[in-house]
Amino acid sequence: MVSKTTTNSPALLLDTDQQDAPTSVTVHSLVLLSVLDHHTRRQEADGRVIGTLLGRRDGTKVEVTNCFAVPHAERGDEVAIGKDFNKQMLALHLKSNPKEVVVGWYASTPSALPDMPLVADTSSLIHDFYSTETEDGDPVHLVVDTRLVTDSIPIVAYSSTPVSIQSEPLANLFHEIPLELTFTEAESICLRAMQKGSESSTSKSMLGTEQQDKASLLQVSMTQLHELLDSVLTYVNDVVDGKIPPDPVMGRKIADTLASVPRIRPEVFETLFHDKLQDLLMVTYLSNITKTQLMVAEKLTATLGIKD
């Protein structure tokens, strides 16, 4: 690594005096799905796709919670970015999520060749643009490897160090930083549903299968909750009996979880639960009726069209 620059430094300098540079990145699964969807919908003639990363930053730790696509064009060493589009989309996102800020940008791989680098030569130009969009001027660059060389889809996060010659900025030196993929409870439920749907090899009837799936969602959730409670109860009993040493961190997490549960009398909870369940069943029933009416309307329209 290059040492910190001084007044007697050579002409080629690396600005290593970046105390607030990102050191770790946490990416939510929704962001990865959005990037892959953007890459899949691109034009065949286009190379990589880029977009803006939104989230939160706490010192040197960055959490990416959302993103949106940004149109761009690359011709040789020149890059054109849809700045007005980016500005409008950012304003729309901030209306629904005012606490999110721009933390960086994403890109898919610039080429499908397995020996090509993940970071393109023109990435410095795009990175300079996003340096003006972030509050701290130090964006994170997220690259999703869409070459499908292996069975997995690697994700790499980069931070940059400016390279200058005689105090004139020349380029950015990208270096990899630790990345962690996480998901919320809602995202976890969606991912399990998607995985379950992908494992299904046979086509099923529309109405009957959907009713079965929706009715089993509650049962699956309650079963998982029961298993988690059994695991926690077993752990607490083992600690009390002296079979395993106590873990202060685990104990604090259990206490916080119990404290977050509202204190409701059993009869009140049962009433609320049945009311919510009846509302859910009513919505499911009405949606099924609507789907049936639409199917009947389509068949009638097709039949009348054939008779004409």
Coordinates of C-alpha atoms in Angstrom, one line a residue:
M1 CA 0.0 0.0 0.0
V2 CA 1.1 3.6 -0.6
S3 CA 1.9 5.6 2.5
K4 CA 0.3 8.8 3.4
T5 CA 1.3 11.7 1.0
T6 CA 3.5 14.5 2.2
T7 CA 4.8 17.7 0.7
N8 CA 7.8 15.8 -0.7
S9 CA 5.7 13.1 -2.4
P10 CA 6.3 12.2 -6.0
A11 CA 4.3 13.4 -9.0
L12 CA 2.0 10.3 -8.9
L13 CA -0.1 10.4 -5.7
L14 CA -2.8 8.3 -4.1
D15 CA -5.0 10.1 -1.7
T16 CA -4.9 7.6 1.1
D17 CA -6.0 10.1 3.8
Q18 CA -9.7 8.9 3.7
Q19 CA -10.7 8.3 7.3
D20 CA -14.4 8.1 6.5
A21 CA -14.0 5.8 3.5
P22 CA -16.5 2.8 3.5
T23 CA -15.0 -0.3 5.1
S24 CA -18.0 -2.6 4.9
V25 CA -21.3 -2.9 2.9
T26 CA -24.5 -4.7 3.8
V27 CA -26.8 -5.3 0.8
H28 CA -30.5 -6.3 1.1
S29 CA -31.7 -9.1 -1.2
L30 CA -34.2 -6.8 -2.8
V31 CA -31.4 -4.8 -4.3
L32 CA -29.8 -7.9 -5.9
L33 CA -33.2 -9.0 -7.4
S34 CA -33.7 -5.5 -8.8
V35 CA -30.2 -5.4 -10.4
L36 CA -30.7 -8.9 -12.0
D37 CA -34.1 -7.8 -13.3
H38 CA -32.6 -4.7 -14.8
H39 CA -29.9 -6.7 -16.5
T40 CA -32.4 -9.3 -17.8
R41 CA -34.6 -6.6 -19.4
R42 CA -31.7 -4.7 -21.1
Q43 CA -31.4 -4.5 -24.9
E44 CA -29.4 -7.2 -26.5
A45 CA -26.9 -4.7 -28.0
D46 CA -26.3 -3.1 -24.6
G47 CA -23.4 -4.2 -22.5
R48 CA -23.7 -3.6 -18.8
V49 CA -26.4 -1.7 -16.9
I50 CA -26.0 0.8 -14.1
G51 CA -28.2 2.3 -11.4
T52 CA -28.3 4.3 -8.2
L53 CA -27.9 2.7 -4.8
L54 CA -30.0 4.0 -1.9
G55 CA -29.7 3.3 1.8
R56 CA -28.1 4.5 5.0
R57 CA -24.5 5.2 6.1
D58 CA -23.2 5.1 9.6
G59 CA -19.6 6.2 9.6
T60 CA -17.7 3.7 7.6
K61 CA -20.5 1.2 7.4
V62 CA -23.0 1.3 4.5
E63 CA -26.3 -0.4 4.3
V64 CA -27.9 -0.6 0.8
T65 CA -31.7 -1.0 1.0
N66 CA -33.0 0.1 -2.4
C67 CA -32.0 1.0 -5.9
F68 CA -33.3 2.1 -9.2
A69 CA -32.0 1.8 -12.8
V70 CA -30.4 4.8 -14.6
P71 CA -30.1 4.9 -18.4
H72 CA -26.6 5.4 -19.8
A73 CA -24.6 4.9 -23.0
E74 CA -20.9 4.0 -23.4
R75 CA -19.0 4.5 -26.6
G76 CA -15.3 3.9 -26.2
D77 CA -13.9 6.1 -23.5
E78 CA -17.0 8.3 -23.4
V79 CA -20.0 7.8 -21.1
A80 CA -23.4 9.5 -21.2
I81 CA -25.6 9.2 -18.0
G82 CA -29.3 10.2 -17.7
K83 CA -28.7 12.8 -15.1
D84 CA -32.2 14.3 -15.3
F85 CA -33.8 10.8 -15.1
N86 CA -31.7 10.1 -12.0
K87 CA -32.8 13.3 -10.4
Q88 CA -36.5 12.7 -11.0
M89 CA -36.3 9.1 -9.8
L90 CA -34.4 10.1 -6.7
A91 CA -37.1 12.7 -5.9
L92 CA -39.8 10.1 -6.3
H93 CA -38.0 7.6 -4.0
L94 CA -37.4 10.3 -1.4
K95 CA -41.1 11.0 -1.2
S96 CA -41.8 7.4 0.0
N97 CA -38.5 6.9 1.8
P98 CA -37.2 10.2 3.0
K99 CA -34.6 8.6 5.3
E100 CA -32.8 7.0 2.4
V101 CA -29.8 8.7 0.7
V102 CA -27.6 8.0 -2.3
V103 CA -24.8 5.7 -1.1
G104 CA -23.3 4.7 -4.4
W105 CA -24.1 3.0 -7.7
Y106 CA -24.3 -0.5 -9.1
A107 CA -23.3 -2.2 -12.4
S108 CA -23.5 -5.6 -14.0
T109 CA -20.4 -7.1 -15.6
P110 CA -19.3 -5.2 -18.8
S111 CA -18.6 -8.3 -20.7
A112 CA -19.8 -12.0 -20.8
L113 CA -16.2 -13.2 -21.3
P114 CA -14.9 -15.0 -18.2
D115 CA -11.4 -13.4 -18.3
M116 CA -12.6 -9.8 -18.4
P117 CA -12.3 -7.7 -15.2
L118 CA -15.4 -6.8 -13.2
V119 CA -14.6 -3.1 -13.2
A120 CA -14.7 -1.4 -16.7
D121 CA -12.3 1.3 -17.8
T122 CA -15.1 3.8 -17.9
S123 CA -16.2 3.1 -14.3
S124 CA -14.1 6.1 -13.0
L125 CA -16.2 8.5 -15.0
I126 CA -19.4 7.1 -13.6
H127 CA -17.9 7.0 -10.1
D128 CA -17.0 10.7 -10.4
F129 CA -20.6 11.5 -11.2
Y130 CA -21.9 9.7 -8.2
S131 CA -19.2 11.4 -6.0
T132 CA -21.2 14.6 -6.5
E133 CA -24.5 12.8 -5.7
T134 CA -23.5 11.4 -2.3
E135 CA -23.4 13.5 0.8
D136 CA -19.8 12.5 1.7
G137 CA -18.5 12.4 -1.8
D138 CA -17.3 8.8 -1.4
P139 CA -19.8 6.4 -3.1
V140 CA -19.8 2.6 -3.0
H141 CA -19.5 0.7 -6.3
L142 CA -21.4 -2.6 -6.4
V143 CA -20.7 -5.0 -9.2
V144 CA -23.0 -8.0 -9.8
D145 CA -21.3 -10.7 -11.8
T146 CA -23.8 -11.7 -14.5
R147 CA -21.5 -13.8 -16.6
L148 CA -22.9 -17.1 -15.1
V149 CA -19.4 -18.7 -15.1
T150 CA -20.4 -20.7 -12.0
D151 CA -23.6 -21.8 -10.4
S152 CA -23.6 -18.7 -8.1
I153 CA -23.9 -15.0 -8.8
P154 CA -21.0 -13.2 -7.1
I155 CA -21.4 -9.7 -5.7
V156 CA -18.4 -7.5 -5.1
A157 CA -18.3 -4.1 -3.4
Y158 CA -15.6 -1.5 -4.1
S159 CA -14.4 1.7 -2.6
S160 CA -12.2 4.0 -4.5
T161 CA -9.0 6.0 -3.9
P162 CA -8.4 9.0 -6.2
V163 CA -5.2 8.9 -8.3
S164 CA -3.7 12.3 -9.2
I165 CA -0.7 13.5 -11.1
Q166 CA 0.8 16.8 -9.9
S167 CA -2.4 17.6 -8.0
E168 CA -4.5 16.9 -11.1
P169 CA -7.1 14.1 -10.7
L170 CA -6.5 11.3 -13.1
A171 CA -8.6 8.3 -12.2
N172 CA -9.9 6.1 -9.3
L173 CA -8.2 3.1 -7.9
F174 CA -10.9 0.6 -6.9
H175 CA -10.3 -1.8 -4.0
E176 CA -12.6 -4.5 -2.7
I177 CA -14.3 -4.1 0.7
P178 CA -16.2 -6.7 2.8
L179 CA -19.8 -7.3 1.7
E180 CA -22.7 -9.0 3.5
L181 CA -26.0 -10.0 2.0
T182 CA -29.0 -9.7 4.4
F183 CA -32.8 -9.6 4.2
T184 CA -35.7 -8.5 6.3
E185 CA -38.5 -10.7 7.6
A186 CA -40.7 -9.7 4.7
E187 CA -38.0 -10.3 2.1
S188 CA -37.3 -13.7 3.7
I189 CA -41.0 -14.7 3.2
C190 CA -40.9 -13.6 -0.4
L191 CA -37.6 -15.5 -1.1
R192 CA -39.0 -18.7 0.4
A193 CA -42.2 -18.3 -1.7
M194 CA -40.1 -17.8 -4.8
Q195 CA -37.9 -20.8 -4.0
K196 CA -40.9 -22.9 -3.4
G197 CA -42.4 -21.8 -6.7
S198 CA -39.2 -22.5 -8.6
E199 CA -39.0 -26.0 -7.2
S200 CA -42.5 -26.8 -8.6
S201 CA -42.1 -28.8 -11.8
T202 CA -45.7 -29.3 -12.8
S203 CA -48.3 -26.7 -13.8
K204 CA -51.2 -26.4 -11.4
S205 CA -54.7 -25.1 -11.7
M206 CA -55.1 -21.4 -11.0
L207 CA -57.8 -21.1 -8.4
G208 CA -57.5 -24.4 -6.5
T209 CA -53.8 -24.1 -6.1
E210 CA -53.8 -20.5 -5.0
Q211 CA -56.4 -21.2 -2.4
Q212 CA -54.3 -24.1 -1.0
D213 CA -51.1 -22.0 -1.0
K214 CA -52.7 -19.0 0.8
A215 CA -54.3 -21.3 3.4
S216 CA -51.0 -23.0 4.1
L217 CA -49.0 -19.8 4.5
L218 CA -50.4 -19.2 8.0
Q219 CA -49.8 -22.8 8.9
V220 CA -46.2 -22.7 7.7
S221 CA -45.6 -19.4 9.6
M222 CA -47.1 -20.8 12.9
T223 CA -45.0 -24.0 12.5
Q224 CA -41.8 -22.0 12.1
L225 CA -42.7 -19.8 15.1
H226 CA -43.4 -22.9 17.2
E227 CA -40.0 -24.4 16.3
L228 CA -38.2 -21.2 17.1
L229 CA -39.9 -21.0 20.5
D230 CA -39.0 -24.6 21.2
S231 CA -35.3 -23.9 20.4
V232 CA -35.3 -20.8 22.6
L233 CA -37.0 -22.7 25.5
T234 CA -34.5 -25.6 25.2
Y235 CA -31.5 -23.1 25.2
V236 CA -32.9 -21.3 28.3
N237 CA -33.5 -24.6 30.2
D238 CA -30.0 -25.8 29.4
V239 CA -28.5 -22.6 30.7
V240 CA -30.6 -22.8 33.9
D241 CA -29.6 -26.4 34.4
G242 CA -26.0 -25.6 33.9
K243 CA -25.6 -27.8 30.8
I244 CA -24.2 -25.0 28.7
P245 CA -22.5 -21.7 29.7
P246 CA -24.7 -18.5 29.5
D247 CA -24.2 -16.1 26.6
P248 CA -24.8 -12.5 27.5
V249 CA -25.4 -11.5 23.9
M250 CA -27.9 -14.3 23.3
G251 CA -29.7 -13.5 26.6
R252 CA -29.9 -9.8 25.7
K253 CA -31.5 -10.7 22.3
I254 CA -34.0 -13.0 24.0
A255 CA -34.9 -10.3 26.5
D256 CA -35.3 -7.7 23.7
T257 CA -37.5 -10.0 21.7
L258 CA -39.8 -10.8 24.7
A259 CA -40.0 -7.1 25.6
S260 CA -41.1 -6.3 22.0
V261 CA -44.1 -8.6 22.4
P262 CA -47.2 -6.6 23.6
R263 CA -48.8 -7.7 26.8
I264 CA -52.3 -8.8 25.8
R265 CA -54.7 -11.1 27.7
P266 CA -55.2 -14.4 26.0
E267 CA -58.9 -13.8 25.3
V268 CA -58.2 -10.4 23.7
F269 CA -55.4 -11.9 21.6
E270 CA -57.7 -14.7 20.4
T271 CA -60.4 -12.1 19.4
L272 CA -57.9 -10.0 17.5
F273 CA -56.4 -13.0 15.8
H274 CA -59.8 -14.3 14.6
D275 CA -60.8 -10.9 13.4
K276 CA -57.7 -10.5 11.3
L277 CA -58.1 -14.1 10.0
Q278 CA -61.6 -13.4 9.0
D279 CA -60.5 -10.2 7.2
L280 CA -57.8 -12.2 5.4
L281 CA -60.3 -14.9 4.3
M282 CA -62.8 -12.3 3.1
V283 CA -60.1 -10.6 1.0
T284 CA -59.1 -14.0 -0.5
Y285 CA -62.7 -14.9 -1.2
L286 CA -63.4 -11.5 -2.9
S287 CA -60.2 -11.8 -5.0
N288 CA -61.1 -15.3 -6.2
I289 CA -64.6 -14.0 -7.2
T290 CA -63.0 -11.2 -9.1
K291 CA -60.7 -13.6 -10.9
T292 CA -63.6 -15.9 -11.8
Q293 CA -65.6 -13.0 -13.2
L294 CA -62.7 -11.9 -15.3
M295 CA -62.2 -15.4 -16.7
V296 CA -65.8 -15.7 -17.5
A297 CA -65.8 -12.2 -19.2
E298 CA -62.8 -13.2 -21.3
K299 CA -64.4 -16.4 -22.4
L300 CA -67.6 -14.6 -23.3
T301 CA -65.7 -11.9 -25.2
A302 CA -63.8 -14.6 -27.1
T303 CA -67.0 -16.5 -27.9
L304 CA -68.8 -13.4 -29.2
G305 CA -65.8 -12.5 -31.3
I306 CA -65.7 -15.9 -32.9
K307 CA -69.4 -15.7 -33.8
D308 CA -69.0 -12.4 -35.5

